Coordinates of C-alpha atoms in Angstrom, one line a residue:
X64 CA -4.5 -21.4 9.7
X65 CA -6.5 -21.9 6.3
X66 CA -9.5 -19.6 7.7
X67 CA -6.9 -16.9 8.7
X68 CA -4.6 -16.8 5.3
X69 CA -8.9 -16.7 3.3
X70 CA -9.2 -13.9 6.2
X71 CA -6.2 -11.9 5.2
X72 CA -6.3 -12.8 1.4
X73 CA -10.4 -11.4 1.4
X74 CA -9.1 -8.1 3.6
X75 CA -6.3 -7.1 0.6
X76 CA -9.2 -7.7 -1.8
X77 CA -11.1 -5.6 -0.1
X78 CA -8.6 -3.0 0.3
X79 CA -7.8 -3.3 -3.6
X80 CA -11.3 -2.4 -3.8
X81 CA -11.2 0.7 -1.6
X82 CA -8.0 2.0 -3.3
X83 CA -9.4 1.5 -6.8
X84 CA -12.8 3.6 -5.9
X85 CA -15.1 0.5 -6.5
X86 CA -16.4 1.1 -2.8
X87 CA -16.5 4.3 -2.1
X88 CA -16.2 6.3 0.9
X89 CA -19.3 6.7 3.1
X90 CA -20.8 3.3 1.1
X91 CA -22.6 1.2 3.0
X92 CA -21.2 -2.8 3.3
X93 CA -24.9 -5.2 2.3
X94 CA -25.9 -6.9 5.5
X95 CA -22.8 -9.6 6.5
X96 CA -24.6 -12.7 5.6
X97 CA -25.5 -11.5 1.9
X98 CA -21.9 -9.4 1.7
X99 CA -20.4 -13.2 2.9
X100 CA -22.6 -15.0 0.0
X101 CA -22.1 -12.4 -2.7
X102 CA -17.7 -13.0 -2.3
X103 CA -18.1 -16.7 -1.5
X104 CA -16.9 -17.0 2.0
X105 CA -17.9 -18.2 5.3
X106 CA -19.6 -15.4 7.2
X107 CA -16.8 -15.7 10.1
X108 CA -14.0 -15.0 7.2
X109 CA -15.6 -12.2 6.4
X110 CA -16.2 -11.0 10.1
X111 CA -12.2 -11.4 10.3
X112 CA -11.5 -9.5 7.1
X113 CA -14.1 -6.7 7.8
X114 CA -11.5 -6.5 11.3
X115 CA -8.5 -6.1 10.0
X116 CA -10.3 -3.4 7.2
X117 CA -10.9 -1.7 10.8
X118 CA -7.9 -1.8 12.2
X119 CA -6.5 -0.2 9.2
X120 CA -9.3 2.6 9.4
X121 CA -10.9 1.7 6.2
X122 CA -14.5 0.7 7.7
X123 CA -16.2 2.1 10.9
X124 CA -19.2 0.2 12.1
X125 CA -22.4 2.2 13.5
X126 CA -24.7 0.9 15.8
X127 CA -28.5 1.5 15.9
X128 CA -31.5 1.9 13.9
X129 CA -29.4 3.3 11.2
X130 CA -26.2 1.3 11.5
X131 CA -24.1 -1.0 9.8
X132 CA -20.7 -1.4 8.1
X133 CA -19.1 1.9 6.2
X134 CA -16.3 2.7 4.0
X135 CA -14.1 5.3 5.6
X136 CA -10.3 6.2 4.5
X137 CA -8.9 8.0 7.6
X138 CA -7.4 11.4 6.0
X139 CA -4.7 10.7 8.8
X140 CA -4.3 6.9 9.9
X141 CA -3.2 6.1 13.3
X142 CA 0.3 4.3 13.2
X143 CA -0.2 1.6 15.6
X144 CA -1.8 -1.0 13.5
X145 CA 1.4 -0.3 11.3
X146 CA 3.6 -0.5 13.4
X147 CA 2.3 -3.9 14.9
X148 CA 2.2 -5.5 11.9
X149 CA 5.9 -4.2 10.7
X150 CA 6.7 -5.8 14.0
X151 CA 5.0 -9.0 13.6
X152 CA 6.2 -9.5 10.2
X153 CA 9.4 -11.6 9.5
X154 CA 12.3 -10.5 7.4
X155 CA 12.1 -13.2 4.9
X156 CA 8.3 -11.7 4.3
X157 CA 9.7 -8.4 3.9
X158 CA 11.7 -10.0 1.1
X159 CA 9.0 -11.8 -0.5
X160 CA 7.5 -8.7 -1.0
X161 CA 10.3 -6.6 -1.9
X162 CA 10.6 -9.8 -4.6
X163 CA 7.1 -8.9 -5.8
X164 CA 7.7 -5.8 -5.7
X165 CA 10.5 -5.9 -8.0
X166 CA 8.5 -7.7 -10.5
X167 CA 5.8 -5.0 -10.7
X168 CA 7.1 -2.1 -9.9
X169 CA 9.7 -2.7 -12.6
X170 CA 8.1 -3.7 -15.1
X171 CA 5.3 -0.9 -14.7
X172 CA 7.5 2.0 -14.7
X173 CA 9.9 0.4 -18.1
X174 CA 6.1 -0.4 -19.8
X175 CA 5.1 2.9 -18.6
X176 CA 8.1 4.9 -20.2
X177 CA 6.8 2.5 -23.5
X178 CA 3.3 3.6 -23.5
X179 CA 2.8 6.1 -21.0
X180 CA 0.6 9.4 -22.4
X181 CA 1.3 12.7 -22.3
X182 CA -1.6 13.3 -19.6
X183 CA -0.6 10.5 -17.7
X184 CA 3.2 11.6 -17.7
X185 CA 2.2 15.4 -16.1
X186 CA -0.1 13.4 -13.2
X187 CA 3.3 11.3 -12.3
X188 CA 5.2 14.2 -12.5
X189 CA 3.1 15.8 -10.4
X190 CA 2.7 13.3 -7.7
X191 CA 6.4 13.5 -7.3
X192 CA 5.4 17.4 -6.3
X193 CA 2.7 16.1 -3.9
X194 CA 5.4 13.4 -2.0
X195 CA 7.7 16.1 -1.7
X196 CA 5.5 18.9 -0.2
X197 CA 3.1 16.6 2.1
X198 CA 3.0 17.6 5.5
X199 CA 1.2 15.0 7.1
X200 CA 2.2 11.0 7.5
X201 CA -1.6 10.3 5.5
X202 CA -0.7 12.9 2.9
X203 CA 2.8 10.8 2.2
X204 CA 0.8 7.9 2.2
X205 CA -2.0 8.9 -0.6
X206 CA 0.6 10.2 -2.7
X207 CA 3.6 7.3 -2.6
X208 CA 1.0 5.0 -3.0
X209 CA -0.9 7.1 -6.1
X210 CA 2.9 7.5 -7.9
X211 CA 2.9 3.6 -8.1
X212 CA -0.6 3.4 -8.9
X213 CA -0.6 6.2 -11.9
X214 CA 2.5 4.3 -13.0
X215 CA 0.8 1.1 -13.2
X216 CA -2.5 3.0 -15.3
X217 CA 0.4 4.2 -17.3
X218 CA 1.2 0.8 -18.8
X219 CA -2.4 0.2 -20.1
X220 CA -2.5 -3.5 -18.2
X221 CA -5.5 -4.2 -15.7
X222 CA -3.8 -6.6 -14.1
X223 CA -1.0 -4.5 -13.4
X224 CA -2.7 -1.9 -11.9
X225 CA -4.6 -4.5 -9.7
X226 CA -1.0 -6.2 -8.4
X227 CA 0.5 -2.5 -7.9
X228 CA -2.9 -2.0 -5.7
X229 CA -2.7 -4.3 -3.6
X230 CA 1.9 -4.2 -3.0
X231 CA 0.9 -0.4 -1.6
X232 CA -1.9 -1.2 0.4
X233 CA 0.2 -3.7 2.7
X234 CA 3.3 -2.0 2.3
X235 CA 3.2 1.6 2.3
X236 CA 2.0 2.3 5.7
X237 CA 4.8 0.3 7.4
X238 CA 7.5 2.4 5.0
X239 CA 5.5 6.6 6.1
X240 CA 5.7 5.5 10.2
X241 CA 6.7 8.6 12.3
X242 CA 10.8 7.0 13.0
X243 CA 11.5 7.6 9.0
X244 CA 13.8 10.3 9.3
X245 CA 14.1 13.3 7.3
X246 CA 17.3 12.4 5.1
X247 CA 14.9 8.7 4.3
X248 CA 12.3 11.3 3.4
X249 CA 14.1 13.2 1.1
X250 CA 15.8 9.8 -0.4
X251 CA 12.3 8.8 -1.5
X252 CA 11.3 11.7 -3.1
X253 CA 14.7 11.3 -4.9
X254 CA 14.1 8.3 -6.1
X255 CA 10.6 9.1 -7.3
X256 CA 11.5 12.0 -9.2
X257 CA 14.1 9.3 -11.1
X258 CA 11.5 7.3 -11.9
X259 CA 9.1 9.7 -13.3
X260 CA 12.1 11.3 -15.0
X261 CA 13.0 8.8 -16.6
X262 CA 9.4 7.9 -17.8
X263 CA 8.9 11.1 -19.1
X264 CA 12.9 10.8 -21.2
X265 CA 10.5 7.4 -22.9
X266 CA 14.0 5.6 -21.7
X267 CA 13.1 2.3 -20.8
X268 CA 15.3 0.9 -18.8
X269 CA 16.6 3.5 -16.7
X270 CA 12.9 3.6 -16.0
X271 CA 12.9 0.3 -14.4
X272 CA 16.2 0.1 -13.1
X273 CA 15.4 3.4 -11.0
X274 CA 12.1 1.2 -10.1
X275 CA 14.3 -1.5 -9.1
X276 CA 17.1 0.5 -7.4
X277 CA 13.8 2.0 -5.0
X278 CA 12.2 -1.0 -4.2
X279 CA 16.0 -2.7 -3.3
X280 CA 15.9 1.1 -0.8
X281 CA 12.3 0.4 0.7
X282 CA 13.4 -2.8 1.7
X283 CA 16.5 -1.8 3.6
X284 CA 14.0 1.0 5.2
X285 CA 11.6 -1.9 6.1
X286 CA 14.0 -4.0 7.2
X287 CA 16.2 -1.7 9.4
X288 CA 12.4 -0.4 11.1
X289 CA 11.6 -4.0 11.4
X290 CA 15.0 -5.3 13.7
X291 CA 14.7 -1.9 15.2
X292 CA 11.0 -2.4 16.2
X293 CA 12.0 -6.3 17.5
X294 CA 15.1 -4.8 19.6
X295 CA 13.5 -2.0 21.3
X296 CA 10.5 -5.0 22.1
X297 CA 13.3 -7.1 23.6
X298 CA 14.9 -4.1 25.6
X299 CA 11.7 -3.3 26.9
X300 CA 10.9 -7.4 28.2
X301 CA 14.3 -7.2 30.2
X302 CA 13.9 -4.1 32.2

């Protein structure tokens, strides 16, 4: 159980890392023994982690003269590892999470309406434009996640940005699966245009209370998908 939580806790760094730019796409992974040694983990830890990056479609491996480990960020993920693991997870989870999330999120969007500057107020605005006219469930992916993320930069904290990094990379695909509805849809563009309005108006709190009242809405979504997910499992064991 220890070696699987290192597993899982090494794969969300190394997502971070992905989301952040620090490995780029197309880069080359060093061989797995010095890669293990460089992090400070067993190489099987890393074998597990560098998994669950491919499930995810973040790495590809390449056999032959020329092979190896890659970065690659599918344009269009498929949904199944998503939906497994909004299956697998529990509802308390869902809540921890949501509890993080809360924290962050929050925060982030009341510091950024603090200290946010005028360049960094026209790319949130405009990431609101890009949720609401993506056409594709990767494109509403990229830019959910970025909104948080440019949020975060907003605030001028490091470790914010970091935390809000790492919240979308294991949440936002479970929230963009193909059974969100249109009317969810247009809810969370809603609520991202509050936010970023509110940013923009330099008020505060309605700036985190719009944060709040969002994250408290992604968790019904996740939630509801969840049970739904666990019912249709159990309907399709008794047939």
């Amino acid at each position: 159980m220890a070696s699987a939580n290192r597993a899982d806790e090494l794969a969300a760094r190394l997502t971070e890392a992905i989301h952040l730019g620090l490995l780029a796409d197309g880069e080359q992974l060093p061989p797995e023994t010095e890669f293990a040694h460089q992090l400070g983990v067993a190489t099987m830890t890393l074998r597990d982690s560098i998994s669950t990056l491919r499930d995810r479609g973040l790495v590809e491996t390449r056999r032959g003269r020329n092979g190896g480990t890659f970065i690659k960020r599918s344009l269009e993920p498929a949904p199944e590892p998503d939906l497994e693991r909004l299956a697998r997870i529990s509802v308390a989870a869902l809540r921890d999470l949501a509890d993080e999330q809360l924290a962050i999120t929050g925060l982030s969007a009341r510091l950024a309406a603090q200290r946010a500057a005028p360049q960094s107020v026209r790319r949130i605005l405009g990431m609101v434009d890009q949720i609401s006219t993506a056409a594709s469930r990767g494109a509403r992916i990229k830019a959910d996640s970025r909104f948080h993320i440019e949020v975060a930069i907003a605030t001028r904290s490091e470790r914010l940005v970091r935390r809000e990094v790492a919240l979308q990379a294991e949440t936002v695909g479970m929230l963009w699966l193909p059974h969100l509805e249109g009317a969810e849809a247009s809810e969370i563009v809603t609520e991202h245009h509050e936010i970023a309005e509110a940013i923009a108006a330099e008020e505060a709190e309605a700036a985190q209370h719009a944060a709040e009242r969002h994250v408290r809405a992604n968790l019904r979504r996740l939630t509801t998908a969840h049970l739904r997910l666990i019912e249709d499992d159990t309907l399709e064991e008794a047939r």
